[in-house]
């Protein structure tokens, strides 16, 4: 594995955080010997790398997040958020089989979590497995009806499954949230084309061109 200067920063942060814990323990006279001061306990290490790994993943730096989250998942295999971001990290770094397996596992344990369902659904869409994405998106939209991304991806899924009426409806609901989103107008246009409604299609294509040219 190539050395990264930022890896030193991560570890220095861990030791800095642990140093403050040591000082507090010293103040409270909780030190029982040299080893108890300088050995980082597993709980502290896990908490630090959990926060660091998830934060890095949220910034989209998945190649850095995965090496932090992998050993943590092995140590704490029931942490849903670690499973979610590690699974997403696998998907974003080309390890799709591992990513899907982990996301399916965490979703199986957290059926009512809309965020987990959404990430799994988007991953299925990435793999063009629209039949698997559809029920997850339909349920997620019920939980988060004001999510533009969910409404748009639901439309994309219906479209790819050949249900153009439902696709148009989902796209229109997405437009209610973002009326000037060119890609949605273009998607509606293509759906209308599939229904041979060329007039409606041209209206949306025209609007998409106007928005993209503005």
mmCIF file of N, CA and C in Angstrom, residues 7 31 53 67 81 88 95 133 139 156 186 191-192 211:
data_model
loop_
_atom_site.group_PDB
_atom_site.id
_atom_site.type_symbol
_atom_site.label_atom_id
_atom_site.label_comp_id
_atom_site.label_asym_id
_atom_site.label_seq_id
_atom_site.Cartn_x
_atom_site.Cartn_y
_atom_site.Cartn_z
ATOM 1 N N UNK A 7 -2.151 9.798 6.103
ATOM 2 C CA UNK A 7 -2.287 8.706 7.055
ATOM 3 C C UNK A 7 -1.602 9.045 8.373
ATOM 4 N N UNK A 31 -4.402 6.280 37.163
ATOM 5 C CA UNK A 31 -3.327 5.548 36.504
ATOM 6 C C UNK A 31 -2.827 4.428 37.414
ATOM 7 N N UNK A 53 -13.179 7.538 9.778
ATOM 8 C CA UNK A 53 -13.500 6.819 8.553
ATOM 9 C C UNK A 53 -14.805 7.268 7.928
ATOM 10 N N UNK A 67 -9.756 1.607 4.010
ATOM 11 C CA UNK A 67 -8.756 0.999 4.898
ATOM 12 C C UNK A 67 -8.995 1.292 6.381
ATOM 13 N N UNK A 81 -23.844 1.919 10.737
ATOM 14 C CA UNK A 81 -23.287 3.041 9.976
ATOM 15 C C UNK A 81 -21.938 2.678 9.368
ATOM 16 N N UNK A 88 -20.694 1.257 0.817
ATOM 17 C CA UNK A 88 -20.667 2.319 -0.191
ATOM 18 C C UNK A 88 -19.246 2.526 -0.711
ATOM 19 N N UNK A 95 -15.173 -2.542 -5.881
ATOM 20 C CA UNK A 95 -15.376 -3.845 -5.242
ATOM 21 C C UNK A 95 -16.883 -4.080 -5.099
ATOM 22 N N UNK A 133 -34.051 -2.550 -7.411
ATOM 23 C CA UNK A 133 -34.067 -1.180 -6.884
ATOM 24 C C UNK A 133 -35.482 -0.681 -6.638
ATOM 25 N N UNK A 139 -40.543 2.330 -1.302
ATOM 26 C CA UNK A 139 -40.683 2.430 0.155
ATOM 27 C C UNK A 139 -39.964 3.663 0.686
ATOM 28 N N UNK A 156 -36.343 7.141 -13.083
ATOM 29 C CA UNK A 156 -35.354 6.443 -13.918
ATOM 30 C C UNK A 156 -35.594 4.936 -13.881
ATOM 31 N N UNK A 186 -35.563 16.576 -19.614
ATOM 32 C CA UNK A 186 -35.088 15.719 -20.706
ATOM 33 C C UNK A 186 -35.543 14.275 -20.485
ATOM 34 N N UNK A 191 -39.331 9.779 -21.991
ATOM 35 C CA UNK A 191 -40.441 8.898 -21.606
ATOM 36 C C UNK A 191 -41.655 9.130 -22.503
ATOM 37 N N UNK A 192 -41.937 10.398 -22.799
ATOM 38 C CA UNK A 192 -43.048 10.701 -23.712
ATOM 39 C C UNK A 192 -42.776 10.162 -25.115
ATOM 40 N N UNK A 211 -32.975 25.680 -20.325
ATOM 41 C CA UNK A 211 -32.322 25.680 -19.012
ATOM 42 C C UNK A 211 -30.822 25.432 -19.144
#
